[in-house]
mmCIF file of C-alpha atoms and ligand atoms in Angstrom:
data_model
loop_
_atom_site.group_PDB
_atom_site.id
_atom_site.type_symbol
_atom_site.label_atom_id
_atom_site.label_comp_id
_atom_site.label_asym_id
_atom_site.label_seq_id
_atom_site.Cartn_x
_atom_site.Cartn_y
_atom_site.Cartn_z
ATOM 1 C CA MET W 19 86.498 57.997 94.367
ATOM 2 C CA SER W 20 88.969 60.464 93.126
ATOM 3 C CA PRO W 21 87.946 62.796 90.473
ATOM 4 C CA LEU W 22 89.328 62.728 86.898
ATOM 5 C CA LEU W 23 91.257 65.774 86.008
ATOM 6 C CA PHE W 24 91.201 66.839 82.335
ATOM 7 C CA ALA W 25 93.361 69.755 80.971
ATOM 8 C CA LEU W 26 91.809 72.016 77.901
ATOM 9 C CA PRO W 27 94.447 73.147 75.274
ATOM 10 C CA GLY W 28 97.036 75.104 76.979
ATOM 11 C CA ASN W 29 96.169 73.839 80.594
ATOM 12 C CA GLU W 30 97.886 70.783 80.873
ATOM 13 C CA ALA W 31 101.000 72.045 82.959
ATOM 14 C CA PRO W 32 98.569 73.559 85.709
ATOM 15 C CA ALA W 33 96.227 69.948 85.443
ATOM 16 C CA GLN W 34 99.581 68.176 85.698
ATOM 17 C CA ARG W 35 100.523 69.849 88.886
ATOM 18 C CA LEU W 36 97.188 69.431 90.704
ATOM 19 C CA ALA W 37 96.770 65.527 89.634
ATOM 20 C CA THR W 38 100.506 65.618 91.207
ATOM 21 C CA LEU W 39 99.624 67.140 94.263
ATOM 22 C CA ARG W 40 96.732 65.512 95.470
ATOM 23 C CA GLY W 41 97.175 62.305 93.461
ATOM 24 C CA TRP W 42 94.302 62.521 91.179
ATOM 25 C CA PRO W 43 94.062 60.851 87.803
ATOM 26 C CA LEU W 44 94.319 62.677 84.718
ATOM 27 C CA GLY W 45 92.062 61.921 81.813
ATOM 28 C CA GLN W 46 92.663 62.002 78.216
ATOM 29 C CA LEU W 47 91.070 64.491 76.289
ATOM 30 C CA GLU W 48 91.260 65.146 72.497
ATOM 31 C CA THR W 49 90.268 68.962 71.062
ATOM 32 C CA ARG W 50 90.845 70.035 67.312
ATOM 33 C CA ARG W 51 89.511 72.731 65.762
ATOM 34 C CA PHE W 52 87.644 71.886 62.173
ATOM 35 C CA PRO W 53 88.769 73.636 59.025
ATOM 36 C CA ASP W 54 85.727 75.774 59.424
ATOM 37 C CA GLY W 55 86.947 77.004 62.914
ATOM 38 C CA GLU W 56 84.262 75.081 64.940
ATOM 39 C CA SER W 57 85.907 72.912 67.973
ATOM 40 C CA TYR W 58 85.980 69.041 67.999
ATOM 41 C CA ALA W 59 85.878 67.180 71.388
ATOM 42 C CA ARG W 60 86.460 63.765 72.241
ATOM 43 C CA PHE W 61 86.769 62.464 75.651
ATOM 44 C CA LEU W 62 89.348 58.862 75.309
ATOM 45 C CA THR W 63 89.010 58.312 78.985
ATOM 46 C CA ASP W 64 85.468 57.240 80.090
ATOM 47 C CA VAL W 65 83.537 59.641 82.200
ATOM 48 C CA GLN W 66 80.606 57.673 83.157
ATOM 49 C CA GLY W 67 79.562 58.192 86.977
ATOM 50 C CA ARG W 68 82.952 60.061 87.673
ATOM 51 C CA GLN W 69 83.324 63.478 89.292
ATOM 52 C CA VAL W 70 85.190 65.486 85.962
ATOM 53 C CA VAL W 71 87.238 68.143 86.545
ATOM 54 C CA LEU W 72 88.092 70.664 83.806
ATOM 55 C CA VAL W 73 91.332 72.768 83.956
ATOM 56 C CA CYS W 74 91.087 76.063 81.969
ATOM 57 C CA THR W 75 92.201 79.127 82.913
ATOM 58 C CA LEU W 76 90.045 81.806 80.856
ATOM 59 C CA ASP W 77 92.449 84.249 79.486
ATOM 60 C CA ASP W 78 91.578 85.084 76.023
ATOM 61 C CA PRO W 79 87.976 83.975 76.689
ATOM 62 C CA ASP W 80 86.520 84.237 73.232
ATOM 63 C CA GLN W 81 89.061 82.056 71.964
ATOM 64 C CA LYS W 82 88.143 79.122 75.081
ATOM 65 C CA ALA W 83 84.818 79.510 75.919
ATOM 66 C CA ILE W 84 82.840 77.656 72.807
ATOM 67 C CA ALA W 85 85.372 74.402 73.525
ATOM 68 C CA LEU W 86 85.173 74.834 77.177
ATOM 69 C CA TYR W 87 81.080 75.039 77.127
ATOM 70 C CA LEU W 88 81.126 71.968 74.529
ATOM 71 C CA VAL W 89 83.395 70.022 76.764
ATOM 72 C CA ALA W 90 81.473 70.315 80.197
ATOM 73 C CA CYS W 91 78.541 69.595 77.997
ATOM 74 C CA ILE W 92 79.815 66.439 76.527
ATOM 75 C CA ALA W 93 80.964 65.362 80.018
ATOM 76 C CA ARG W 94 77.483 65.735 81.227
ATOM 77 C CA GLU W 95 76.281 63.986 77.904
ATOM 78 C CA LEU W 96 78.351 60.878 78.375
ATOM 79 C CA GLY W 97 77.316 60.375 82.295
ATOM 80 C CA ALA W 98 79.828 62.097 84.360
ATOM 81 C CA ALA W 99 78.471 62.484 88.293
ATOM 82 C CA ARG W 100 79.294 66.200 88.206
ATOM 83 C CA VAL W 101 81.322 68.409 86.228
ATOM 84 C CA GLY W 102 83.587 71.304 87.736
ATOM 85 C CA LEU W 103 85.571 73.806 86.397
ATOM 86 C CA VAL W 104 89.139 75.158 87.911
ATOM 87 C CA ALA W 105 89.659 78.441 86.053
ATOM 88 C CA PRO W 106 92.412 80.436 87.684
ATOM 89 C CA TYR W 107 91.730 83.267 85.834
ATOM 90 C CA LEU W 108 87.871 84.254 85.515
ATOM 91 C CA ALA W 109 87.041 86.101 82.553
ATOM 92 C CA TYR W 110 84.616 88.833 82.000
ATOM 93 C CA MET W 111 84.379 90.038 85.619
ATOM 94 C CA ARG W 112 85.410 93.877 84.537
ATOM 95 C CA GLN W 113 82.247 94.808 83.020
ATOM 96 C CA ASP W 114 80.185 94.603 85.756
ATOM 97 C CA MET W 115 78.043 97.403 85.433
ATOM 98 C CA GLN W 116 76.641 99.506 82.286
ATOM 99 C CA PHE W 117 78.923 102.204 82.075
ATOM 100 C CA LYS W 118 77.226 103.851 78.931
ATOM 101 C CA PRO W 119 73.656 103.591 77.730
ATOM 102 C CA GLY W 120 73.423 100.503 75.540
ATOM 103 C CA GLU W 121 75.727 98.456 77.243
ATOM 104 C CA GLY W 122 75.008 95.254 79.580
ATOM 105 C CA ILE W 123 76.312 93.928 82.183
ATOM 106 C CA SER W 124 78.950 90.922 80.670
ATOM 107 C CA SER W 125 79.998 89.553 83.531
ATOM 108 C CA ALA W 126 76.223 87.948 84.436
ATOM 109 C CA HIS W 127 75.840 87.251 81.098
ATOM 110 C CA PHE W 128 78.874 84.999 80.781
ATOM 111 C CA ALA W 129 78.546 83.635 84.125
ATOM 112 C CA GLY W 130 75.285 82.397 82.939
ATOM 113 C CA LEU W 131 76.992 80.702 80.326
ATOM 114 C CA LEU W 132 79.365 79.065 83.013
ATOM 115 C CA SER W 133 77.121 78.178 84.973
ATOM 116 C CA GLY W 134 74.623 76.432 82.621
ATOM 117 C CA CYS W 135 76.941 73.822 81.618
ATOM 118 C CA VAL W 136 79.553 72.929 85.039
ATOM 119 C CA ASP W 137 78.097 72.331 88.479
ATOM 120 C CA TRP W 138 80.777 74.228 90.204
ATOM 121 C CA LEU W 139 83.665 76.793 89.645
ATOM 122 C CA VAL W 140 87.272 77.392 91.641
ATOM 123 C CA THR W 141 88.934 80.882 90.915
ATOM 124 C CA VAL W 142 91.685 83.128 92.154
ATOM 125 C CA ASP W 143 90.565 86.668 92.996
ATOM 126 C CA PRO W 144 87.895 87.041 90.659
ATOM 127 C CA HIS W 145 87.449 90.895 89.795
ATOM 128 C CA LEU W 146 84.631 91.601 92.385
ATOM 129 C CA HIS W 147 84.377 95.273 92.718
ATOM 130 C CA ARG W 148 80.464 96.297 91.950
ATOM 131 C CA ILE W 149 79.527 92.692 92.297
ATOM 132 C CA ASP W 150 80.825 92.024 95.837
ATOM 133 C CA SER W 151 80.771 87.767 95.543
ATOM 134 C CA LEU W 152 80.369 84.927 92.812
ATOM 135 C CA ASP W 153 77.062 84.204 94.292
ATOM 136 C CA ARG W 154 75.250 87.450 93.044
ATOM 137 C CA ILE W 155 76.123 86.383 89.196
ATOM 138 C CA TYR W 156 76.963 82.674 89.490
ATOM 139 C CA ARG W 157 74.179 80.145 90.078
ATOM 140 C CA ILE W 158 76.746 77.358 90.534
ATOM 141 C CA ALA W 159 78.874 76.770 93.791
ATOM 142 C CA SER W 160 82.353 78.505 93.852
ATOM 143 C CA ARG W 161 85.408 78.944 95.789
ATOM 144 C CA VAL W 162 87.619 81.589 95.574
ATOM 145 C CA VAL W 163 91.466 81.001 96.390
ATOM 146 C CA PRO W 164 92.748 84.642 97.406
ATOM 147 C CA ALA W 165 96.390 85.170 95.921
ATOM 148 C CA ALA W 166 97.187 87.294 99.158
ATOM 149 C CA PRO W 167 99.170 84.795 101.264
ATOM 150 C CA ALA W 168 101.154 83.468 98.656
ATOM 151 C CA ILE W 169 101.742 86.959 97.419
ATOM 152 C CA ALA W 170 102.579 88.099 101.048
ATOM 153 C CA ALA W 171 105.318 84.940 101.220
ATOM 154 C CA TRP W 172 106.989 85.822 98.019
ATOM 155 C CA ILE W 173 107.501 89.779 98.802
ATOM 156 C CA LYS W 174 108.806 88.670 102.273
ATOM 157 C CA ALA W 175 111.556 86.257 100.774
ATOM 158 C CA SER W 176 112.093 88.838 97.817
ATOM 159 C CA VAL W 177 111.590 91.929 98.676
ATOM 160 C CA ALA W 178 113.758 94.417 101.447
ATOM 161 C CA GLN W 179 111.616 96.945 103.424
ATOM 162 C CA PRO W 180 108.551 96.526 100.936
ATOM 163 C CA LEU W 181 105.856 99.604 100.947
ATOM 164 C CA LEU W 182 103.034 98.135 99.022
ATOM 165 C CA ILE W 183 101.248 100.614 96.758
ATOM 166 C CA GLY W 184 97.826 99.548 95.328
ATOM 167 C CA PRO W 185 97.328 101.343 91.909
ATOM 168 C CA ASP W 186 93.622 101.873 92.298
ATOM 169 C CA ALA W 187 91.066 101.949 94.909
ATOM 170 C CA GLU W 188 89.780 98.293 93.525
ATOM 171 C CA SER W 189 93.525 97.053 94.737
ATOM 172 C CA GLU W 190 92.931 97.827 98.068
ATOM 173 C CA GLN W 191 91.605 94.681 98.804
ATOM 174 C CA TRP W 192 94.525 92.585 97.508
ATOM 175 C CA VAL W 193 96.974 95.090 99.142
ATOM 176 C CA ALA W 194 95.627 95.218 102.733
ATOM 177 C CA GLN W 195 95.426 91.954 103.227
ATOM 178 C CA VAL W 196 98.986 91.569 101.596
ATOM 179 C CA ALA W 197 100.629 94.504 103.741
ATOM 180 C CA GLN W 198 98.819 92.913 106.768
ATOM 181 C CA ALA W 199 100.168 89.608 106.187
ATOM 182 C CA ILE W 200 103.694 90.728 105.690
ATOM 183 C CA GLY W 201 103.533 93.680 108.336
ATOM 184 C CA CYS W 202 104.549 96.634 106.330
ATOM 185 C CA PRO W 203 102.936 100.150 105.385
ATOM 186 C CA TYR W 204 100.852 100.091 102.360
ATOM 187 C CA THR W 205 99.056 102.980 100.433
ATOM 188 C CA VAL W 206 96.440 103.356 97.603
ATOM 189 C CA LEU W 207 96.353 105.686 94.702
ATOM 190 C CA SER W 208 93.193 106.660 92.622
ATOM 191 C CA LYS W 209 93.128 105.767 89.201
ATOM 192 C CA VAL W 210 91.115 107.409 86.284
ATOM 193 C CA ARG W 211 90.962 105.349 82.870
ATOM 194 C CA ARG W 212 90.166 107.467 79.730
ATOM 195 C CA GLY W 213 90.345 104.826 77.685
ATOM 196 C CA ASP W 214 91.765 101.097 77.219
ATOM 197 C CA HIS W 215 95.241 102.569 77.226
ATOM 198 C CA GLU W 216 94.828 106.198 78.576
ATOM 199 C CA VAL W 217 95.539 105.863 82.855
ATOM 200 C CA GLU W 218 96.133 108.355 85.011
ATOM 201 C CA VAL W 219 96.831 107.907 88.844
ATOM 202 C CA SER W 220 97.198 110.190 91.793
ATOM 203 C CA VAL W 221 100.790 110.711 93.314
ATOM 204 C CA PRO W 222 101.338 109.036 96.179
ATOM 205 C CA ALA W 223 102.171 110.344 99.479
ATOM 206 C CA VAL W 224 104.836 108.239 100.378
ATOM 207 C CA ALA W 225 106.950 111.000 101.763
ATOM 208 C CA GLN W 226 107.615 109.094 105.047
ATOM 209 C CA TRP W 227 108.866 105.961 103.170
ATOM 210 C CA ARG W 228 111.148 107.152 100.880
ATOM 211 C CA HIS W 229 113.848 104.295 102.420
ATOM 212 C CA CYS W 230 111.417 101.953 101.365
ATOM 213 C CA THR W 231 111.055 99.470 98.208
ATOM 214 C CA PRO W 232 107.895 100.498 96.161
ATOM 215 C CA VAL W 233 105.851 97.414 95.233
ATOM 216 C CA LEU W 234 102.457 97.552 93.214
ATOM 217 C CA VAL W 235 100.394 94.559 93.638
ATOM 218 C CA ASP W 236 97.090 94.552 91.066
ATOM 219 C CA ASP W 237 94.902 92.203 90.483
ATOM 220 C CA ILE W 238 95.149 92.074 86.283
ATOM 221 C CA ALA W 239 98.051 93.703 84.784
ATOM 222 C CA SER W 240 96.182 93.442 80.697
ATOM 223 C CA THR W 241 97.450 96.603 79.062
ATOM 224 C CA ALA W 242 99.749 97.361 82.208
ATOM 225 C CA ARG W 243 99.066 101.042 81.710
ATOM 226 C CA THR W 244 97.792 101.159 85.092
ATOM 227 C CA MET W 245 101.071 99.817 86.491
ATOM 228 C CA MET W 246 102.975 102.170 84.211
ATOM 229 C CA ALA W 247 100.775 105.360 85.154
ATOM 230 C CA ALA W 248 101.976 104.161 88.827
ATOM 231 C CA VAL W 249 105.270 103.435 87.924
ATOM 232 C CA ALA W 250 106.109 107.178 86.024
ATOM 233 C CA GLN W 251 104.715 108.623 89.640
ATOM 234 C CA LEU W 252 107.026 107.074 91.941
ATOM 235 C CA HIS W 253 109.906 107.587 89.544
ATOM 236 C CA GLY W 254 108.645 111.560 89.719
ATOM 237 C CA LEU W 255 109.160 111.533 93.303
ATOM 238 C CA GLY W 256 112.845 109.849 93.158
ATOM 239 C CA LEU W 257 111.861 106.457 94.961
ATOM 240 C CA LEU W 258 113.794 103.002 94.567
ATOM 241 C CA ALA W 259 112.530 101.369 90.814
ATOM 242 C CA PRO W 260 109.477 99.400 92.045
ATOM 243 C CA VAL W 261 108.711 95.647 92.102
ATOM 244 C CA CYS W 262 105.492 94.917 90.086
ATOM 245 C CA VAL W 263 103.175 92.019 91.198
ATOM 246 C CA ALA W 264 100.252 90.738 89.283
ATOM 247 C CA VAL W 265 97.817 88.129 90.366
ATOM 248 C CA HIS W 266 96.812 87.606 86.820
ATOM 249 C CA PRO W 267 99.398 88.446 84.152
ATOM 250 C CA ILE W 268 97.284 88.988 80.891
ATOM 251 C CA PHE W 269 100.075 91.377 79.662
ATOM 252 C CA ALA W 270 98.062 91.801 76.665
ATOM 253 C CA GLY W 271 100.143 92.284 73.178
ATOM 254 C CA ASP W 272 103.204 93.942 73.782
ATOM 255 C CA ALA W 273 102.396 95.308 77.370
ATOM 256 C CA TYR W 274 104.890 93.232 79.676
ATOM 257 C CA ALA W 275 107.538 94.382 77.050
ATOM 258 C CA GLN W 276 106.076 97.861 77.649
ATOM 259 C CA LEU W 277 106.312 97.365 81.491
ATOM 260 C CA ALA W 278 109.849 95.853 81.533
ATOM 261 C CA SER W 279 111.481 99.156 79.919
ATOM 262 C CA ALA W 280 109.617 101.140 81.855
ATOM 263 C CA GLY W 281 112.404 101.373 84.710
ATOM 264 C CA VAL W 282 110.717 98.690 87.439
ATOM 265 C CA ALA W 283 113.234 96.385 89.518
ATOM 266 C CA ARG W 284 111.314 93.547 88.431
ATOM 267 C CA ILE W 285 108.006 92.127 87.592
ATOM 268 C CA ALA W 286 106.399 88.914 89.139
ATOM 269 C CA SER W 287 103.063 87.037 88.991
ATOM 270 C CA CYS W 288 100.994 84.477 89.997
ATOM 271 C CA ASN W 289 100.650 81.464 87.826
ATOM 272 C CA THR W 290 97.136 82.029 87.497
ATOM 273 C CA ILE W 291 97.770 82.366 83.681
ATOM 274 C CA ALA W 292 101.091 81.063 82.321
ATOM 275 C CA HIS W 293 103.623 83.755 81.504
ATOM 276 C CA ALA W 294 107.188 84.254 81.793
ATOM 277 C CA SER W 295 107.173 86.386 84.645
ATOM 278 C CA ASN W 296 105.051 83.522 87.091
ATOM 279 C CA GLN W 297 106.961 83.474 90.306
ATOM 280 C CA ILE W 298 103.909 82.700 92.742
ATOM 281 C CA ASP W 299 102.651 79.454 92.490
ATOM 282 C CA LEU W 300 98.906 78.593 93.456
ATOM 283 C CA ALA W 301 98.536 75.075 92.767
ATOM 284 C CA GLU W 302 98.427 74.019 96.744
ATOM 285 C CA PRO W 303 95.383 76.501 97.648
ATOM 286 C CA LEU W 304 93.683 75.650 94.491
ATOM 287 C CA SER W 305 93.777 72.165 94.957
ATOM 288 C CA ARG W 306 92.434 72.223 98.319
ATOM 289 C CA ALA W 307 89.625 74.388 97.347
ATOM 290 C CA VAL W 308 88.825 71.502 94.693
ATOM 291 C CA GLU W 309 88.685 68.883 97.455
ATOM 292 C CA THR W 310 86.184 71.231 99.257
ATOM 293 C CA LEU W 311 83.706 70.489 96.334
ATOM 294 C CA LEU W 312 84.268 66.794 95.464
HETATM 295 C C1 R5P K 412 91.043 97.229 87.403
HETATM 296 O O1 R5P K 412 89.720 97.451 87.754
HETATM 297 C C2 R5P K 412 92.153 95.876 87.931
HETATM 298 O O2 R5P K 412 91.766 96.225 89.439
HETATM 299 C C3 R5P K 412 93.029 96.586 86.800
HETATM 300 O O3 R5P K 412 93.853 97.505 87.469
HETATM 301 C C4 R5P K 412 92.895 96.830 85.460
HETATM 302 O O4 R5P K 412 92.359 95.988 85.239
HETATM 303 C C5 R5P K 412 94.738 97.108 84.794
HETATM 304 O O5 R5P K 412 94.292 96.755 83.827
HETATM 305 P P1 R5P K 412 95.378 97.586 82.807
HETATM 306 O O6 R5P K 412 96.518 96.753 82.896
HETATM 307 O O7 R5P K 412 94.770 97.349 81.596
HETATM 308 O O8 R5P K 412 95.668 98.930 82.941
#
């Protein structure tokens, strides 16, 4: 029997796309907030004995997590055979160690919350850095969809003579894969983050690639300060205006406007979070990953 897909609020378009791609039915879910801010959820489609797939990308997680937790628990309460989660952006992955005394490993605690309410998880390139696998913190089955093939295809079709640049050590895993798929050069900078909005990156050694179009590739663009610091270094070297590519376009506050006015040629992102910069569609590999868990 086909799985039943349900979109959490704001995820209607990606859920519809997954349903259409695979011919899976979309169920109806009523959600709203009570006047006191608590979440209300009601399944309008019977989930008894069904494989339920919840679609909920997890940017702005503190606004979304409790509703998602309740919806998943209610699906189980109503007799769903299994409950899976498609969260193209998986939040809380960056606090993966105690950076300062008194902190905790939030990524593990958030993983505990999700592992307690769903049976499996599909996501796109989670920020795996000091933790090298989701299995280290998630107690449930998971599949990671790599964005690199789709990003490589987009760059190949959209940018002449690209030179890929990763703004920090963590980005090497994505940049190296994308560069290999395209067959173009890449370099990785080193970054020091002094605060949420204070970022310094090293000067790229790109003398031999001056004729190339720099393409900055990073997994997350949040404040976009990492991208902007790299853009400033490229300008200082007199390179062409860079193209910026983000897997997860969070673009908090006015970050997108700031990056757009920092002298970039173009900004593109994967559609893991709905955003004006979305150019790279990951629905097909996401739906294939879901199929492996049904
Ligand atoms: C950091 O480790 C990530 O790979 C990104 O570079 C970082 O999250 C970007 O953050 P922001 O856009 O706030 O500089």
